[in-house]
Amino acid sequence: MAAQHTLPMVIRALTLWMLHVFMLCSGANVKIGIPENYDGIFPWYLSKLPSLTTNYSELLIRGDDEGIFGVDAAFLYALKPLDREKQPSYSLQMLYRVAGQRQSFTVEVCVIDKNDNVPSFTGVSMRGSVQLGLLKGIPFMRVEASDRDDRNTAHADLRFLLMDQTPRIPAAHMFSIDTINGEVSLTEDGASTLDPEMCGRYKLLVMVKDMAGKANAFFSTGTVTVEVTGNTWASPDPVRLQENLPGPYPIPISQVKWSGSQAEYSLEGEFPEMLFTISLDGVIYLNAPLDRETQDQFQISIVVERPDGREIAKPVELRVMVGDANDNRPTFPQAQYHTVVKELAHRGTEILTVQAADNDDPKTDNVRIFYRLVVQIPETPRALFRVDRDSGVISVQADSMEGTAPQYTLTITAEDAKGLNSSCTVVVTVQDENNNAPVFSQHEYGPYHIPEDAAVGTTVTAVVAGDADVRGGDSWQVNYRLESGNEEDVFALAIDRHTNEVSLVLSKVLDFERESEYILVLSARNPVALVRGRYGPASTATVSIYVDDVNEGPILSQSHYDVTVREGEEPGRVIATIRGHDPDSHPIRYSLRGDTKRYFSIGKYSGELKTVQALDREENSTYTMEVIAVDGRNANLSASTLVTVQILDVNDNSPVLVGDYSWKYLCTPRWEEQALVLASRDSDGPQHGGRLNFSLRSDATVRRNWKLTPINDTHTNLSLNIPYLAPEVYTVPFTISDSSSPPRSTFINLPVTVCPCNVRGNCKMAAKQLQGMPTIQSAVGILLGTFAVIGTILVVIFVRLSYQNPKRPSKTSQERVPLNISL
């Protein structure tokens, strides 16, 4: 009996675990998803109803017209399979009593779809037509199919395939089908080779599959019939329109037609917006007058598209040509021209060509232009210029332009055969030519006196050569040159271009003793060549200059002397000779300034610089002083130079050990990485004392017990060379040598304490003292004894002070009696 009750319970639990899918809705409503076509054991337990309590009674199910559902022990069950295509959901209302109260809730049973239907084609969609000229990829028909399964699942997700094409001419793959929406279009081969005369009808075998085309999908096949039709889509004939048509607008000028499916037309090309438009019927209109001078022809592309904007066929072209009318006056490219004519120009000299342009058709007489000279300002003298009637060349008509106005303004008119005209102005500048040479007002200038100490840049004199050409022009400008007498470039010329005045300027220091007189030959020339005549004697002048003598100070040969001396060198050696001379041959006296410690001396008249005492580079490596040279006849005239003395290093210092090592120690047994860092120093320079070398004494025991490891040029590590050394104070003998050749050395006996250490590296006990060295106990005793003596003296002082101050006197007494302390 127990087994009979247990088996249904197990079946119920297993069924619930495999199939029920539910979710709680608002209130007490329940929603359950049940797969269709269940083929298991019935009754089929679907789900436990959580809203039913254990003490319900009088349960009634509404909405189950077929008697499919029931409730057992709060479990909802079904008595037969469900079909989603017949009824996709059930709304069951559960009515029951609890403790005499009527209660209810709703159970929504949703039937979950299974792929149990085969897709099928819609017959009306299996025929279509394709137009000649259709582009590849543009659909011309659509194959439709349906599937009774749930559209929201893969069971009704359909895919289309093109299986075969009959016949396979002129290419095997003329068509393609969109796998998702079933749209049929031409391939590249189809668009380029489709010919209704070769084949006017095609049979296409197509397949539709559900499950997005997977291998386990249901499928069906069908045959699509495609008719090939011709098309009237072609480029229309060219159109010729006269410019400025009177209208009315718009004017129809051409028409195109797509004979296939519904299409829309548009125009593209280089023309103003809305100048040309096309109607829905393909009629092309002109909407405004044309101007041939703006654009003489138009190439219009006519585009045909589907309503969705996709281009159906290749665009066709319409060419519109514009005819000319004489409606443009000739115009000059600029309103004013500027040109130059030389004053010596002869009759017939061409000075400028003006050209007007007419925007009418160059193939007609509408563009023939005639030129006339209308006005000349100033009017006199008359007939200076002329213009060629056909070419527009302006030339000189007078015999010469000399003596005319500096500028003329001409008005030139251009006129076409209809009488339409325009004008421009030509400004003609008469250019001065260099037909006059510059001349000086006198042949000789001077003599001028200038002291020999005159500063560079001093102006000696200024002269000018006049020129009869037009002031300010190149022919009037004068260039000056010193032809002779200035071979050493003592003088320079400064020209004022506004006045043509030339200044003779001193460019080098004068020396009366060397040159006391200068005779300069100055010439004047124009920067441009003379076109008539030549330069004569009047274009050259002589300038005489005398140099006045002035007493000058001495001159030193160098502004700075660099001298080197080895340190410790014997005093009295000449280390440098300061050389100078006096332009007036006066004697020179030398002295030193800045040698405060009097390490050096200088010969009063010889200028020989000597050392007075031996120099030490370690004391000072550089000395800088000033040598003063004074004129022997005028103490106010002097010159000076700097002398820098560099002391060269000599290896005269031995290296020394630096630091106190009495409080340091090494642990035994040896600790890894433990060492005493020894520091050294050498007072010599890097050449001799750059790198210091440490070496142990050549003793087998010393070298066995100790090891020196260099750290850098001045430091080394001292450490134990063996694992264990008995605790005591050892004397480690070693030598420190410098890097000179031969080297200088210092021998060191360094006391080193070796002791046992705790885990922290501290000595646990005092090591045996080095003979002759005080012990720690004796040092502490001496220190305590010293403190005791000092304390006794302080006590005696304080006791005597207390006896000498028995009672604090009054304020008055303190002010009158001085403080007396005797010790």
Short mmCIF file of C-alpha atoms in Angstrom, two decimals, residues 169-418:
data_model
loop_
_atom_site.label_atom_id
_atom_site.label_comp_id
_atom_site.label_asym_id
_atom_site.label_seq_id
_atom_site.Cartn_x
_atom_site.Cartn_y
_atom_site.Cartn_z
CA ILE A 169 21.83 31.17 -70.88
CA PRO A 170 23.57 33.46 -71.54
CA ALA A 171 25.04 32.83 -68.03
CA ALA A 172 24.46 30.12 -65.40
CA HIS A 173 23.88 32.57 -62.54
CA MET A 174 21.67 35.39 -63.83
CA PHE A 175 19.60 35.83 -60.66
CA SER A 176 20.03 35.94 -56.89
CA ILE A 177 17.57 35.83 -53.98
CA ASP A 178 17.81 37.56 -50.63
CA THR A 179 17.99 34.78 -48.04
CA ILE A 180 15.95 36.72 -45.46
CA ASN A 181 13.22 38.67 -47.30
CA GLY A 182 13.01 36.62 -50.55
CA GLU A 183 13.65 39.57 -52.89
CA VAL A 184 14.83 38.43 -56.36
CA SER A 185 17.35 40.59 -58.27
CA LEU A 186 19.87 40.36 -61.09
CA THR A 187 23.50 39.38 -60.54
CA GLU A 188 26.44 41.13 -62.22
CA ASP A 189 26.19 38.62 -65.09
CA GLY A 190 22.44 39.04 -65.29
CA ALA A 191 22.50 42.85 -65.44
CA SER A 192 25.18 42.86 -68.16
CA THR A 193 23.95 39.96 -70.38
CA LEU A 194 20.13 39.92 -70.01
CA ASP A 195 18.64 39.77 -73.54
CA PRO A 196 14.91 39.09 -74.21
CA GLU A 197 15.71 38.00 -77.77
CA MET A 198 18.05 35.29 -76.47
CA CYS A 199 15.77 34.18 -73.62
CA GLY A 200 12.46 35.76 -72.70
CA ARG A 201 11.46 33.49 -69.78
CA TYR A 202 13.34 31.81 -66.90
CA LYS A 203 12.30 29.12 -64.39
CA LEU A 204 13.93 29.45 -60.97
CA LEU A 205 13.85 26.58 -58.45
CA VAL A 206 13.76 28.10 -54.95
CA MET A 207 13.71 26.54 -51.48
CA VAL A 208 12.40 27.90 -48.17
CA LYS A 209 13.65 26.47 -44.82
CA ASP A 210 12.66 27.20 -41.23
CA MET A 211 15.01 27.22 -38.18
CA ALA A 212 17.05 30.00 -39.91
CA GLY A 213 18.19 27.47 -42.51
CA LYS A 214 19.83 24.97 -40.13
CA ALA A 215 20.51 21.40 -41.21
CA ASN A 216 17.59 19.95 -39.15
CA ALA A 217 15.04 22.42 -40.52
CA PHE A 218 11.81 21.66 -42.42
CA PHE A 219 11.78 22.88 -46.02
CA SER A 220 9.76 23.02 -49.21
CA THR A 221 10.57 23.99 -52.80
CA GLY A 222 8.80 25.88 -55.56
CA THR A 223 9.26 27.21 -59.09
CA VAL A 224 9.39 30.95 -59.86
CA THR A 225 8.61 32.12 -63.39
CA VAL A 226 10.42 35.29 -64.52
CA GLU A 227 9.43 37.09 -67.77
CA VAL A 228 12.06 39.31 -69.47
CA THR A 229 10.59 42.56 -70.88
CA GLY A 230 12.14 45.34 -72.96
CA ASN A 231 12.53 48.98 -71.83
CA THR A 232 12.32 52.44 -73.35
CA TRP A 233 14.96 53.85 -70.93
CA ALA A 234 17.51 55.61 -73.22
CA SER A 235 19.23 58.99 -73.58
CA PRO A 236 17.02 61.56 -75.35
CA ASP A 237 18.24 63.58 -78.36
CA PRO A 238 20.33 66.75 -77.69
CA VAL A 239 18.34 70.01 -77.38
CA ARG A 240 19.43 73.47 -78.68
CA LEU A 241 17.84 76.50 -76.97
CA GLN A 242 18.32 80.19 -77.70
CA GLU A 243 19.50 82.32 -74.76
CA ASN A 244 17.03 84.82 -73.22
CA LEU A 245 13.88 83.03 -74.50
CA PRO A 246 10.82 85.23 -73.79
CA GLY A 247 8.75 82.41 -72.20
CA PRO A 248 6.23 81.77 -70.70
CA TYR A 249 7.95 79.36 -68.28
CA PRO A 250 8.19 76.46 -67.58
CA ILE A 251 8.93 75.25 -71.12
CA PRO A 252 8.97 71.46 -71.82
CA ILE A 253 12.17 70.55 -73.65
CA SER A 254 12.38 66.70 -73.57
CA GLN A 255 10.94 63.50 -72.01
CA VAL A 256 12.12 60.07 -70.73
CA LYS A 257 10.19 56.98 -69.56
CA TRP A 258 10.98 53.88 -67.45
CA SER A 259 8.71 51.12 -68.72
CA GLY A 260 9.17 48.75 -65.82
CA SER A 261 7.92 48.97 -62.23
CA GLN A 262 6.89 52.17 -60.48
CA ALA A 263 9.75 54.69 -60.62
CA GLU A 264 10.65 58.25 -59.64
CA TYR A 265 12.89 60.64 -61.64
CA SER A 266 15.46 63.26 -60.65
CA LEU A 267 18.01 65.49 -62.43
CA GLU A 268 21.69 65.94 -61.63
CA GLY A 269 24.32 68.19 -63.18
CA GLU A 270 26.15 71.52 -63.09
CA PHE A 271 23.22 73.96 -63.28
CA PRO A 272 21.46 76.33 -60.84
CA GLU A 273 18.86 74.75 -58.61
CA MET A 274 15.38 74.56 -60.20
CA LEU A 275 16.67 75.76 -63.60
CA PHE A 276 15.66 72.33 -64.96
CA THR A 277 13.02 70.04 -63.39
CA ILE A 278 11.39 66.71 -64.28
CA SER A 279 7.81 65.63 -63.62
CA LEU A 280 6.52 62.26 -62.38
CA ASP A 281 5.81 61.40 -66.03
CA GLY A 282 9.45 62.07 -67.05
CA VAL A 283 8.82 65.43 -68.79
CA ILE A 284 11.85 67.77 -68.48
CA TYR A 285 11.15 71.53 -68.13
CA LEU A 286 13.20 74.74 -68.47
CA ASN A 287 12.11 77.15 -65.70
CA ALA A 288 14.09 80.36 -66.43
CA PRO A 289 15.90 82.18 -69.30
CA LEU A 290 19.40 80.90 -70.21
CA ASP A 291 22.54 83.03 -70.53
CA ARG A 292 25.10 81.63 -72.97
CA GLU A 293 27.88 83.79 -71.49
CA THR A 294 27.30 82.24 -68.07
CA GLN A 295 27.10 78.66 -69.40
CA ASP A 296 26.96 77.68 -73.06
CA GLN A 297 25.86 74.06 -72.57
CA PHE A 298 24.49 71.73 -69.90
CA GLN A 299 25.07 67.98 -69.41
CA ILE A 300 22.07 66.73 -67.43
CA SER A 301 22.02 63.25 -65.86
CA ILE A 302 18.50 61.75 -65.51
CA VAL A 303 18.31 59.32 -62.59
CA VAL A 304 15.54 56.71 -62.16
CA GLU A 305 14.92 55.31 -58.66
CA ARG A 306 12.49 53.14 -56.76
CA PRO A 307 10.22 54.89 -54.23
CA ASP A 308 12.63 53.77 -51.48
CA GLY A 309 15.46 55.76 -53.12
CA ARG A 310 17.42 52.86 -54.61
CA GLU A 311 18.67 53.47 -58.15
CA ILE A 312 17.02 51.14 -60.69
CA ALA A 313 19.08 51.62 -63.85
CA LYS A 314 22.09 53.59 -65.03
CA PRO A 315 21.38 57.32 -65.52
CA VAL A 316 20.81 58.60 -69.09
CA GLU A 317 22.23 61.92 -70.38
CA LEU A 318 20.53 64.96 -71.92
CA ARG A 319 22.73 67.57 -73.62
CA VAL A 320 21.33 71.12 -73.77
CA MET A 321 23.19 73.64 -76.01
CA VAL A 322 22.60 77.43 -75.70
CA GLY A 323 22.57 79.65 -78.81
CA ASP A 324 24.16 83.15 -78.77
CA ALA A 325 22.57 86.63 -79.07
CA ASN A 326 24.54 89.90 -79.22
CA ASP A 327 23.67 91.04 -75.73
CA ASN A 328 27.09 91.80 -74.23
CA ARG A 329 29.19 94.96 -74.51
CA PRO A 330 32.97 94.58 -74.75
CA THR A 331 34.71 95.15 -71.40
CA PHE A 332 38.29 95.72 -70.31
CA PRO A 333 39.69 93.33 -67.67
CA GLN A 334 40.65 96.35 -65.55
CA ALA A 335 39.38 99.91 -65.33
CA GLN A 336 42.82 101.55 -65.22
CA TYR A 337 46.22 100.67 -66.64
CA HIS A 338 49.66 102.06 -65.74
CA THR A 339 52.60 102.13 -68.11
CA VAL A 340 55.94 103.92 -68.54
CA VAL A 341 57.53 105.57 -71.58
CA LYS A 342 61.13 106.81 -71.59
CA GLU A 343 61.71 110.49 -72.28
CA LEU A 344 64.02 109.69 -75.23
CA ALA A 345 61.52 107.30 -76.87
CA HIS A 346 61.14 107.87 -80.64
CA ARG A 347 58.04 107.86 -82.87
CA GLY A 348 56.33 104.47 -83.16
CA THR A 349 57.57 103.12 -79.83
CA GLU A 350 54.89 100.72 -78.44
CA ILE A 351 54.18 101.38 -74.78
CA LEU A 352 51.09 99.23 -73.99
CA THR A 353 48.45 96.94 -75.53
CA VAL A 354 44.87 97.07 -74.16
CA GLN A 355 42.50 94.22 -74.91
CA ALA A 356 38.76 94.20 -74.28
CA ALA A 357 36.71 90.99 -74.17
CA ASP A 358 33.18 90.28 -75.42
CA ASN A 359 31.31 87.37 -73.80
CA ASP A 360 29.27 86.66 -76.93
CA ASP A 361 29.95 83.60 -79.05
CA PRO A 362 33.52 83.80 -80.39
CA LYS A 363 32.40 82.02 -83.55
CA THR A 364 30.23 85.00 -84.56
CA ASP A 365 30.83 88.64 -85.51
CA ASN A 366 29.25 89.68 -82.22
CA VAL A 367 32.75 89.69 -80.66
CA ARG A 368 34.56 91.96 -83.20
CA ILE A 369 35.93 95.02 -81.29
CA PHE A 370 37.24 98.47 -82.42
CA TYR A 371 39.44 100.81 -80.26
CA ARG A 372 39.60 104.66 -80.15
CA LEU A 373 41.66 107.20 -78.14
CA VAL A 374 39.00 109.64 -76.84
CA VAL A 375 40.75 111.96 -74.34
CA GLN A 376 44.36 112.95 -73.45
CA ILE A 377 45.04 114.88 -70.21
CA PRO A 378 46.90 117.25 -70.27
CA GLU A 379 45.85 118.04 -73.83
CA THR A 380 49.15 119.72 -74.87
CA PRO A 381 51.19 119.02 -76.71
CA ARG A 382 48.61 117.31 -78.96
CA ALA A 383 49.03 114.07 -80.86
CA LEU A 384 51.60 112.57 -78.45
CA PHE A 385 50.00 109.09 -78.58
CA ARG A 386 47.81 106.93 -80.82
CA VAL A 387 45.93 103.60 -80.47
CA ASP A 388 45.59 101.01 -83.25
CA ARG A 389 41.90 100.57 -84.21
CA ASP A 390 41.98 96.77 -84.40
CA SER A 391 44.81 95.60 -82.08
CA GLY A 392 44.57 98.13 -79.21
CA VAL A 393 48.32 98.85 -79.34
CA ILE A 394 49.18 102.28 -77.83
CA SER A 395 52.35 103.88 -79.24
CA VAL A 396 54.27 107.20 -79.29
CA GLN A 397 53.24 109.52 -82.15
CA ALA A 398 55.54 112.51 -81.31
CA ASP A 399 59.18 112.74 -82.40
CA SER A 400 60.42 112.97 -78.77
CA MET A 401 59.06 113.05 -75.22
CA GLU A 402 61.70 115.45 -73.89
CA GLY A 403 60.23 118.51 -72.23
CA THR A 404 56.76 116.98 -71.87
CA ALA A 405 54.69 116.61 -68.69
CA PRO A 406 55.81 113.89 -66.28
CA GLN A 407 52.47 112.03 -66.60
CA TYR A 408 49.49 111.70 -69.02
CA THR A 409 46.04 110.11 -68.62
CA LEU A 410 44.44 108.58 -71.76
CA THR A 411 40.82 107.41 -72.18
CA ILE A 412 40.45 104.41 -74.55
CA THR A 413 37.05 103.17 -75.84
CA ALA A 414 36.22 99.61 -77.06
CA GLU A 415 33.06 99.18 -79.25
CA ASP A 416 31.46 96.15 -80.99
CA ALA A 417 29.53 96.02 -84.30
CA LYS A 418 26.18 96.74 -82.58
#
